[in-house]
Amino acid sequence: MPVTLPHPLQLLAPLLSPEHLAPLLALQQHYPEGLLHQNWPAYAQGSDPLAFLLQVWREQRPESEPPAPIWKCDASAIEACPHISTLVNSIHGFQSEEGDPEQWLVAAWWWGTAAVVCRTSADKLENAIAGWYQRYRCAVLYLQSPEMEQDAQILNAYEADLTCSHSLEVPKQVDLSWAIKDGFDWGQWQLPSALQPWGSQAELGQTVIANNPAKTAPSSSKNN
């Protein structure tokens, strides 16, 4: 096991393959440099470790309504997971770190525990994180671009995503070049999590997609 892994990921690493760990570690490049998860709570474990895990997992999710379903399901849906004690120990691994943890590490822990509990393949984990990354950058762009005639419902949903990710101040701190790097394509129009097909405002999301002129714009591949 790599000794360079932060302590919470050291505890998760035996439960994950190298292919799972790769997209988790890549989250270091997905968040703006130096972004900290301020005030990680000193969680006190109760008598039910599963309920404790679910509480922390819900509170530390990387967006308002992420695609991995266990953030909102009851304990009976995941009680068969044989690794609950290890996952609980990984939560306390944050409390052994000095100062506030970096935000990418909290997100990596969240996605890693989701993969363990849901038995997610490495490919599906990578795809889920890639979708989140597009939404995250779209949120930053949307909040910095009032000329877009911002819709109040979409704005609130993007703000909710960034609040969950402890990133609401990011639009005031970073240059737009960070958000549009690495082949970002606004024409893909990654809506906030609540407006995604699995979200609570999926119907509004379908309406926005139908009315979005960007969806008919020619892709860069067709221009080459």
mmCIF file of N, CA, C and O in Angstrom, residues 3-92:
data_model
loop_
_atom_site.group_PDB
_atom_site.id
_atom_site.type_symbol
_atom_site.label_atom_id
_atom_site.label_comp_id
_atom_site.label_asym_id
_atom_site.label_seq_id
_atom_site.Cartn_x
_atom_site.Cartn_y
_atom_site.Cartn_z
ATOM 1 N N VAL A 3 2.746 4.428 0.832
ATOM 2 C CA VAL A 3 2.851 5.163 2.087
ATOM 3 C C VAL A 3 2.529 6.637 1.888
ATOM 4 O O VAL A 3 2.357 7.367 2.855
ATOM 5 N N THR A 4 2.476 7.100 0.636
ATOM 6 C CA THR A 4 2.218 8.513 0.370
ATOM 7 C C THR A 4 0.731 8.864 0.430
ATOM 8 O O THR A 4 0.378 10.030 0.385
ATOM 9 N N LEU A 5 -0.136 7.871 0.525
ATOM 10 C CA LEU A 5 -1.574 8.159 0.603
ATOM 11 C C LEU A 5 -1.909 8.843 1.923
ATOM 12 O O LEU A 5 -1.404 8.454 2.976
ATOM 13 N N PRO A 6 -2.765 9.855 1.889
ATOM 14 C CA PRO A 6 -3.255 10.416 3.152
ATOM 15 C C PRO A 6 -3.945 9.330 3.980
ATOM 16 O O PRO A 6 -4.472 8.355 3.441
ATOM 17 N N HIS A 7 -3.944 9.526 5.287
ATOM 18 C CA HIS A 7 -4.394 8.466 6.191
ATOM 19 C C HIS A 7 -5.785 7.923 5.874
ATOM 20 O O HIS A 7 -5.969 6.696 5.834
ATOM 21 N N PRO A 8 -6.800 8.763 5.623
ATOM 22 C CA PRO A 8 -8.120 8.187 5.311
ATOM 23 C C PRO A 8 -8.099 7.266 4.097
ATOM 24 O O PRO A 8 -8.781 6.234 4.071
ATOM 25 N N LEU A 9 -7.298 7.615 3.078
ATOM 26 C CA LEU A 9 -7.219 6.761 1.895
ATOM 27 C C LEU A 9 -6.353 5.529 2.139
ATOM 28 O O LEU A 9 -6.566 4.491 1.504
ATOM 29 N N GLN A 10 -5.402 5.624 3.037
ATOM 30 C CA GLN A 10 -4.643 4.433 3.414
ATOM 31 C C GLN A 10 -5.573 3.361 3.973
ATOM 32 O O GLN A 10 -5.403 2.165 3.705
ATOM 33 N N LEU A 11 -6.556 3.802 4.747
ATOM 34 C CA LEU A 11 -7.497 2.851 5.344
ATOM 35 C C LEU A 11 -8.429 2.253 4.301
ATOM 36 O O LEU A 11 -8.846 1.098 4.414
ATOM 37 N N LEU A 12 -8.772 3.041 3.262
ATOM 38 C CA LEU A 12 -9.660 2.546 2.209
ATOM 39 C C LEU A 12 -8.920 1.696 1.178
ATOM 40 O O LEU A 12 -9.536 0.839 0.539
ATOM 41 N N ALA A 13 -7.644 1.958 0.980
ATOM 42 C CA ALA A 13 -6.893 1.357 -0.123
ATOM 43 C C ALA A 13 -7.008 -0.166 -0.210
ATOM 44 O O ALA A 13 -7.143 -0.709 -1.306
ATOM 45 N N PRO A 14 -6.959 -0.920 0.915
ATOM 46 C CA PRO A 14 -7.072 -2.380 0.797
ATOM 47 C C PRO A 14 -8.418 -2.850 0.249
ATOM 48 O O PRO A 14 -8.537 -3.996 -0.195
ATOM 49 N N LEU A 15 -9.425 -1.991 0.276
ATOM 50 C CA LEU A 15 -10.760 -2.359 -0.209
ATOM 51 C C LEU A 15 -10.957 -2.001 -1.680
ATOM 52 O O LEU A 15 -12.004 -2.322 -2.250
ATOM 53 N N LEU A 16 -9.970 -1.329 -2.272
ATOM 54 C CA LEU A 16 -10.102 -0.830 -3.637
ATOM 55 C C LEU A 16 -8.935 -1.303 -4.497
ATOM 56 O O LEU A 16 -7.839 -1.535 -4.000
ATOM 57 N N SER A 17 -9.180 -1.408 -5.775
ATOM 58 C CA SER A 17 -8.120 -1.781 -6.708
ATOM 59 C C SER A 17 -7.312 -0.547 -7.094
ATOM 60 O O SER A 17 -7.768 0.592 -6.907
ATOM 61 N N PRO A 18 -6.116 -0.734 -7.680
ATOM 62 C CA PRO A 18 -5.371 0.423 -8.192
ATOM 63 C C PRO A 18 -6.171 1.215 -9.220
ATOM 64 O O PRO A 18 -6.033 2.434 -9.313
ATOM 65 N N GLU A 19 -7.014 0.511 -9.981
ATOM 66 C CA GLU A 19 -7.849 1.187 -10.982
ATOM 67 C C GLU A 19 -8.906 2.065 -10.322
ATOM 68 O O GLU A 19 -9.329 3.071 -10.896
ATOM 69 N N HIS A 20 -9.352 1.694 -9.139
ATOM 70 C CA HIS A 20 -10.276 2.541 -8.385
ATOM 71 C C HIS A 20 -9.540 3.752 -7.796
ATOM 72 O O HIS A 20 -10.073 4.866 -7.770
ATOM 73 N N LEU A 21 -8.341 3.526 -7.303
ATOM 74 C CA LEU A 21 -7.606 4.597 -6.633
ATOM 75 C C LEU A 21 -7.180 5.695 -7.603
ATOM 76 O O LEU A 21 -7.093 6.867 -7.222
ATOM 77 N N ALA A 22 -6.938 5.340 -8.864
ATOM 78 C CA ALA A 22 -6.437 6.319 -9.829
ATOM 79 C C ALA A 22 -7.373 7.528 -9.984
ATOM 80 O O ALA A 22 -6.932 8.679 -9.859
ATOM 81 N N PRO A 23 -8.692 7.337 -10.249
ATOM 82 C CA PRO A 23 -9.561 8.517 -10.366
ATOM 83 C C PRO A 23 -9.758 9.240 -9.042
ATOM 84 O O PRO A 23 -10.041 10.440 -9.032
ATOM 85 N N LEU A 24 -9.608 8.527 -7.919
ATOM 86 C CA LEU A 24 -9.711 9.208 -6.626
ATOM 87 C C LEU A 24 -8.539 10.159 -6.426
ATOM 88 O O LEU A 24 -8.714 11.306 -6.003
ATOM 89 N N LEU A 25 -7.331 9.700 -6.739
ATOM 90 C CA LEU A 25 -6.159 10.551 -6.595
ATOM 91 C C LEU A 25 -6.168 11.697 -7.604
ATOM 92 O O LEU A 25 -5.635 12.778 -7.341
ATOM 93 N N ALA A 26 -6.794 11.468 -8.763
ATOM 94 C CA ALA A 26 -6.872 12.518 -9.783
ATOM 95 C C ALA A 26 -7.709 13.704 -9.329
ATOM 96 O O ALA A 26 -7.620 14.792 -9.904
ATOM 97 N N LEU A 27 -8.518 13.509 -8.294
ATOM 98 C CA LEU A 27 -9.314 14.614 -7.773
ATOM 99 C C LEU A 27 -8.439 15.765 -7.272
ATOM 100 O O LEU A 27 -8.914 16.896 -7.139
ATOM 101 N N GLN A 28 -7.161 15.492 -7.022
ATOM 102 C CA GLN A 28 -6.247 16.571 -6.623
ATOM 103 C C GLN A 28 -6.179 17.656 -7.686
ATOM 104 O O GLN A 28 -5.991 18.835 -7.376
ATOM 105 N N GLN A 29 -6.315 17.258 -8.962
ATOM 106 C CA GLN A 29 -6.265 18.225 -10.058
ATOM 107 C C GLN A 29 -7.647 18.795 -10.394
ATOM 108 O O GLN A 29 -7.750 19.774 -11.136
ATOM 109 N N HIS A 30 -8.706 18.192 -9.873
ATOM 110 C CA HIS A 30 -10.055 18.619 -10.225
ATOM 111 C C HIS A 30 -10.516 19.833 -9.424
ATOM 112 O O HIS A 30 -11.335 20.617 -9.904
ATOM 113 N N TYR A 31 -10.026 19.962 -8.206
ATOM 114 C CA TYR A 31 -10.397 21.108 -7.396
ATOM 115 C C TYR A 31 -9.355 22.216 -7.554
ATOM 116 O O TYR A 31 -8.187 21.940 -7.800
ATOM 117 N N PRO A 32 -9.760 23.474 -7.392
ATOM 118 C CA PRO A 32 -8.769 24.558 -7.394
ATOM 119 C C PRO A 32 -7.707 24.312 -6.334
ATOM 120 O O PRO A 32 -8.003 23.813 -5.240
ATOM 121 N N GLU A 33 -6.493 24.652 -6.649
ATOM 122 C CA GLU A 33 -5.372 24.380 -5.752
ATOM 123 C C GLU A 33 -5.574 25.065 -4.400
ATOM 124 O O GLU A 33 -5.958 26.234 -4.327
ATOM 125 N N GLY A 34 -5.324 24.309 -3.343
ATOM 126 C CA GLY A 34 -5.376 24.871 -2.002
ATOM 127 C C GLY A 34 -6.744 24.955 -1.375
ATOM 128 O O GLY A 34 -6.883 25.467 -0.256
ATOM 129 N N LEU A 35 -7.783 24.442 -2.051
ATOM 130 C CA LEU A 35 -9.134 24.524 -1.496
ATOM 131 C C LEU A 35 -9.262 23.573 -0.314
ATOM 132 O O LEU A 35 -9.039 22.371 -0.437
ATOM 133 N N LEU A 36 -9.631 24.122 0.847
ATOM 134 C CA LEU A 36 -9.724 23.329 2.063
ATOM 135 C C LEU A 36 -11.177 23.088 2.451
ATOM 136 O O LEU A 36 -12.057 23.892 2.183
ATOM 137 N N HIS A 37 -11.380 21.945 3.079
ATOM 138 C CA HIS A 37 -12.689 21.594 3.630
ATOM 139 C C HIS A 37 -12.684 22.090 5.077
ATOM 140 O O HIS A 37 -12.206 21.409 5.978
ATOM 141 N N GLN A 38 -13.182 23.290 5.268
ATOM 142 C CA GLN A 38 -13.050 23.914 6.569
ATOM 143 C C GLN A 38 -13.943 23.248 7.604
ATOM 144 O O GLN A 38 -15.072 22.877 7.335
ATOM 145 N N ASN A 39 -13.367 23.131 8.788
ATOM 146 C CA ASN A 39 -14.126 22.668 9.960
ATOM 147 C C ASN A 39 -14.698 21.264 9.792
ATOM 148 O O ASN A 39 -15.894 21.031 9.956
ATOM 149 N N TRP A 40 -13.824 20.303 9.440
ATOM 150 C CA TRP A 40 -14.261 18.909 9.464
ATOM 151 C C TRP A 40 -14.718 18.592 10.883
ATOM 152 O O TRP A 40 -13.949 18.745 11.837
ATOM 153 N N PRO A 41 -15.966 18.158 11.071
ATOM 154 C CA PRO A 41 -16.481 17.972 12.433
ATOM 155 C C PRO A 41 -15.743 16.864 13.182
ATOM 156 O O PRO A 41 -15.255 15.901 12.589
ATOM 157 N N ALA A 42 -15.672 17.017 14.477
ATOM 158 C CA ALA A 42 -15.126 15.960 15.333
ATOM 159 C C ALA A 42 -16.263 14.983 15.614
ATOM 160 O O ALA A 42 -16.887 14.998 16.670
ATOM 161 N N TYR A 43 -16.525 14.136 14.637
ATOM 162 C CA TYR A 43 -17.677 13.244 14.747
ATOM 163 C C TYR A 43 -17.524 12.290 15.928
ATOM 164 O O TYR A 43 -16.465 11.688 16.126
ATOM 165 N N ALA A 44 -18.592 12.151 16.671
ATOM 166 C CA ALA A 44 -18.633 11.207 17.782
ATOM 167 C C ALA A 44 -19.483 10.018 17.373
ATOM 168 O O ALA A 44 -20.687 10.156 17.128
ATOM 169 N N GLN A 45 -18.867 8.852 17.294
ATOM 170 C CA GLN A 45 -19.581 7.665 16.841
ATOM 171 C C GLN A 45 -20.596 7.213 17.879
ATOM 172 O O GLN A 45 -20.300 7.141 19.063
ATOM 173 N N GLY A 46 -21.815 6.938 17.418
ATOM 174 C CA GLY A 46 -22.840 6.412 18.303
ATOM 175 C C GLY A 46 -22.773 4.902 18.384
ATOM 176 O O GLY A 46 -21.790 4.275 18.006
ATOM 177 N N SER A 47 -23.840 4.306 18.864
ATOM 178 C CA SER A 47 -23.861 2.855 19.056
ATOM 179 C C SER A 47 -24.067 2.100 17.760
ATOM 180 O O SER A 47 -23.776 0.911 17.677
ATOM 181 N N ASP A 48 -24.562 2.782 16.717
ATOM 182 C CA ASP A 48 -24.839 2.125 15.451
ATOM 183 C C ASP A 48 -23.847 2.626 14.401
ATOM 184 O O ASP A 48 -24.001 3.727 13.862
ATOM 185 N N PRO A 49 -22.819 1.840 14.076
ATOM 186 C CA PRO A 49 -21.801 2.313 13.118
ATOM 187 C C PRO A 49 -22.357 2.567 11.728
ATOM 188 O O PRO A 49 -21.859 3.435 11.012
ATOM 189 N N LEU A 50 -23.382 1.819 11.324
ATOM 190 C CA LEU A 50 -23.965 2.022 10.001
ATOM 191 C C LEU A 50 -24.684 3.364 9.920
ATOM 192 O O LEU A 50 -24.525 4.115 8.949
ATOM 193 N N ALA A 51 -25.456 3.690 10.949
ATOM 194 C CA ALA A 51 -26.135 4.986 10.983
ATOM 195 C C ALA A 51 -25.114 6.121 11.021
ATOM 196 O O ALA A 51 -25.297 7.171 10.387
ATOM 197 N N PHE A 52 -24.018 5.911 11.746
ATOM 198 C CA PHE A 52 -22.951 6.906 11.817
ATOM 199 C C PHE A 52 -22.336 7.131 10.444
ATOM 200 O O PHE A 52 -22.149 8.274 10.004
ATOM 201 N N LEU A 53 -22.044 6.049 9.738
ATOM 202 C CA LEU A 53 -21.463 6.161 8.401
ATOM 203 C C LEU A 53 -22.394 6.917 7.462
ATOM 204 O O LEU A 53 -21.970 7.808 6.721
ATOM 205 N N LEU A 54 -23.675 6.577 7.487
ATOM 206 C CA LEU A 54 -24.625 7.236 6.604
ATOM 207 C C LEU A 54 -24.758 8.720 6.915
ATOM 208 O O LEU A 54 -24.888 9.550 6.006
ATOM 209 N N GLN A 55 -24.720 9.078 8.191
ATOM 210 C CA GLN A 55 -24.803 10.482 8.565
ATOM 211 C C GLN A 55 -23.642 11.264 7.950
ATOM 212 O O GLN A 55 -23.840 12.312 7.301
ATOM 213 N N VAL A 56 -22.423 10.771 8.135
ATOM 214 C CA VAL A 56 -21.254 11.471 7.611
ATOM 215 C C VAL A 56 -21.272 11.469 6.088
ATOM 216 O O VAL A 56 -20.954 12.466 5.444
ATOM 217 N N TRP A 57 -21.686 10.360 5.510
ATOM 218 C CA TRP A 57 -21.691 10.246 4.050
ATOM 219 C C TRP A 57 -22.668 11.238 3.430
ATOM 220 O O TRP A 57 -22.389 11.832 2.402
ATOM 221 N N ARG A 58 -23.804 11.443 4.080
ATOM 222 C CA ARG A 58 -24.766 12.422 3.571
ATOM 223 C C ARG A 58 -24.235 13.842 3.720
ATOM 224 O O ARG A 58 -24.396 14.677 2.835
ATOM 225 N N GLU A 59 -23.612 14.125 4.843
ATOM 226 C CA GLU A 59 -23.163 15.484 5.127
ATOM 227 C C GLU A 59 -21.959 15.898 4.285
ATOM 228 O O GLU A 59 -21.773 17.093 4.031
ATOM 229 N N GLN A 60 -21.162 14.959 3.851
ATOM 230 C CA GLN A 60 -19.925 15.293 3.149
ATOM 231 C C GLN A 60 -20.001 15.010 1.653
ATOM 232 O O GLN A 60 -18.967 14.939 0.988
ATOM 233 N N ARG A 61 -21.181 14.870 1.105
ATOM 234 C CA ARG A 61 -21.311 14.564 -0.320
ATOM 235 C C ARG A 61 -20.769 15.714 -1.170
ATOM 236 O O ARG A 61 -20.843 16.874 -0.770
ATOM 237 N N PRO A 62 -20.237 15.418 -2.373
ATOM 238 C CA PRO A 62 -19.572 16.440 -3.183
ATOM 239 C C PRO A 62 -20.512 17.331 -3.976
ATOM 240 O O PRO A 62 -20.058 18.279 -4.611
ATOM 241 N N GLU A 63 -21.788 17.037 -4.010
ATOM 242 C CA GLU A 63 -22.778 17.908 -4.645
ATOM 243 C C GLU A 63 -24.130 17.634 -4.006
ATOM 244 O O GLU A 63 -24.288 16.684 -3.244
ATOM 245 N N SER A 64 -25.103 18.453 -4.322
ATOM 246 C CA SER A 64 -26.381 18.383 -3.619
ATOM 247 C C SER A 64 -27.077 17.034 -3.781
ATOM 248 O O SER A 64 -27.557 16.453 -2.807
ATOM 249 N N GLU A 65 -27.136 16.531 -5.031
ATOM 250 C CA GLU A 65 -27.835 15.268 -5.284
ATOM 251 C C GLU A 65 -26.971 14.377 -6.187
ATOM 252 O O GLU A 65 -27.241 14.253 -7.382
ATOM 253 N N PRO A 66 -25.934 13.784 -5.631
ATOM 254 C CA PRO A 66 -25.007 12.988 -6.441
ATOM 255 C C PRO A 66 -25.664 11.732 -6.998
ATOM 256 O O PRO A 66 -26.691 11.263 -6.485
ATOM 257 N N PRO A 67 -25.076 11.156 -8.056
ATOM 258 C CA PRO A 67 -25.688 9.988 -8.695
ATOM 259 C C PRO A 67 -25.638 8.728 -7.850
ATOM 260 O O PRO A 67 -26.519 7.882 -7.957
ATOM 261 N N ALA A 68 -24.611 8.569 -7.030
ATOM 262 C CA ALA A 68 -24.529 7.380 -6.177
ATOM 263 C C ALA A 68 -25.673 7.418 -5.179
ATOM 264 O O ALA A 68 -25.797 8.367 -4.398
ATOM 265 N N PRO A 69 -26.549 6.415 -5.160
ATOM 266 C CA PRO A 69 -27.818 6.542 -4.443
ATOM 267 C C PRO A 69 -27.751 6.404 -2.936
ATOM 268 O O PRO A 69 -28.697 6.794 -2.264
ATOM 269 N N ILE A 70 -26.678 5.859 -2.367
ATOM 270 C CA ILE A 70 -26.765 5.531 -0.941
ATOM 271 C C ILE A 70 -26.746 6.757 -0.042
ATOM 272 O O ILE A 70 -27.007 6.648 1.150
ATOM 273 N N TRP A 71 -26.467 7.949 -0.614
ATOM 274 C CA TRP A 71 -26.468 9.130 0.254
ATOM 275 C C TRP A 71 -27.858 9.413 0.812
ATOM 276 O O TRP A 71 -27.996 10.072 1.829
ATOM 277 N N LYS A 72 -28.911 8.907 0.135
ATOM 278 C CA LYS A 72 -30.268 9.204 0.606
ATOM 279 C C LYS A 72 -31.071 7.960 0.963
ATOM 280 O O LYS A 72 -32.256 8.058 1.236
ATOM 281 N N CYS A 73 -30.469 6.793 0.937
ATOM 282 C CA CYS A 73 -31.244 5.582 1.237
ATOM 283 C C CYS A 73 -31.106 5.214 2.709
ATOM 284 O O CYS A 73 -30.243 5.715 3.418
ATOM 285 N N ASP A 74 -31.971 4.316 3.164
ATOM 286 C CA ASP A 74 -31.924 3.942 4.568
ATOM 287 C C ASP A 74 -30.862 2.870 4.793
ATOM 288 O O ASP A 74 -30.292 2.304 3.871
ATOM 289 N N ALA A 75 -30.598 2.613 6.057
ATOM 290 C CA ALA A 75 -29.503 1.724 6.423
ATOM 291 C C ALA A 75 -29.676 0.316 5.871
ATOM 292 O O ALA A 75 -28.690 -0.357 5.547
ATOM 293 N N SER A 76 -30.913 -0.135 5.736
ATOM 294 C CA SER A 76 -31.138 -1.518 5.298
ATOM 295 C C SER A 76 -30.603 -1.770 3.893
ATOM 296 O O SER A 76 -30.320 -2.906 3.532
ATOM 297 N N ALA A 77 -30.441 -0.703 3.106
ATOM 298 C CA ALA A 77 -29.987 -0.881 1.729
ATOM 299 C C ALA A 77 -28.514 -1.243 1.643
ATOM 300 O O ALA A 77 -28.076 -1.771 0.624
ATOM 301 N N ILE A 78 -27.738 -0.955 2.680
ATOM 302 C CA ILE A 78 -26.297 -1.233 2.607
ATOM 303 C C ILE A 78 -25.776 -2.041 3.794
ATOM 304 O O ILE A 78 -24.578 -2.218 3.944
ATOM 305 N N GLU A 79 -26.663 -2.562 4.616
ATOM 306 C CA GLU A 79 -26.203 -3.248 5.820
ATOM 307 C C GLU A 79 -25.444 -4.531 5.514
ATOM 308 O O GLU A 79 -24.723 -5.044 6.374
ATOM 309 N N ALA A 80 -25.566 -5.035 4.279
ATOM 310 C CA ALA A 80 -24.840 -6.254 3.925
ATOM 311 C C ALA A 80 -23.361 -6.003 3.633
ATOM 312 O O ALA A 80 -22.596 -6.947 3.494
ATOM 313 N N CYS A 81 -22.965 -4.740 3.540
ATOM 314 C CA CYS A 81 -21.561 -4.431 3.257
ATOM 315 C C CYS A 81 -20.684 -4.961 4.387
ATOM 316 O O CYS A 81 -20.907 -4.637 5.560
ATOM 317 N N PRO A 82 -19.662 -5.782 4.066
ATOM 318 C CA PRO A 82 -18.844 -6.380 5.126
ATOM 319 C C PRO A 82 -17.750 -5.458 5.654
ATOM 320 O O PRO A 82 -16.971 -5.868 6.518
ATOM 321 N N HIS A 83 -17.664 -4.237 5.175
ATOM 322 C CA HIS A 83 -16.522 -3.381 5.491
ATOM 323 C C HIS A 83 -16.921 -2.137 6.290
ATOM 324 O O HIS A 83 -16.181 -1.158 6.298
ATOM 325 N N ILE A 84 -18.062 -2.192 6.960
ATOM 326 C CA ILE A 84 -18.556 -1.010 7.663
ATOM 327 C C ILE A 84 -17.538 -0.504 8.689
ATOM 328 O O ILE A 84 -17.291 0.706 8.802
ATOM 329 N N SER A 85 -16.922 -1.392 9.438
ATOM 330 C CA SER A 85 -15.990 -0.947 10.485
ATOM 331 C C SER A 85 -14.786 -0.233 9.886
ATOM 332 O O SER A 85 -14.311 0.772 10.436
ATOM 333 N N THR A 86 -14.285 -0.725 8.753
ATOM 334 C CA THR A 86 -13.161 -0.065 8.100
ATOM 335 C C THR A 86 -13.553 1.314 7.592
ATOM 336 O O THR A 86 -12.793 2.280 7.705
ATOM 337 N N LEU A 87 -14.754 1.421 7.027
ATOM 338 C CA LEU A 87 -15.219 2.709 6.534
ATOM 339 C C LEU A 87 -15.383 3.709 7.679
ATOM 340 O O LEU A 87 -15.054 4.886 7.535
ATOM 341 N N VAL A 88 -15.888 3.232 8.812
ATOM 342 C CA VAL A 88 -16.027 4.105 9.977
ATOM 343 C C VAL A 88 -14.655 4.562 10.460
ATOM 344 O O VAL A 88 -14.450 5.740 10.797
ATOM 345 N N ASN A 89 -13.685 3.655 10.473
ATOM 346 C CA ASN A 89 -12.327 4.028 10.883
ATOM 347 C C ASN A 89 -11.741 5.086 9.951
ATOM 348 O O ASN A 89 -10.980 5.968 10.380
ATOM 349 N N SER A 90 -12.101 5.005 8.668
ATOM 350 C CA SER A 90 -11.571 5.987 7.714
ATOM 351 C C SER A 90 -12.113 7.383 8.004
ATOM 352 O O SER A 90 -11.438 8.382 7.726
ATOM 353 N N ILE A 91 -13.316 7.474 8.563
ATOM 354 C CA ILE A 91 -13.860 8.772 8.973
ATOM 355 C C ILE A 91 -12.991 9.371 10.069
ATOM 356 O O ILE A 91 -12.612 10.549 10.025
ATOM 357 N N HIS A 92 -12.644 8.552 11.041
ATOM 358 C CA HIS A 92 -11.815 9.043 12.134
ATOM 359 C C HIS A 92 -10.392 9.334 11.664
ATOM 360 O O HIS A 92 -9.653 10.056 12.338
#
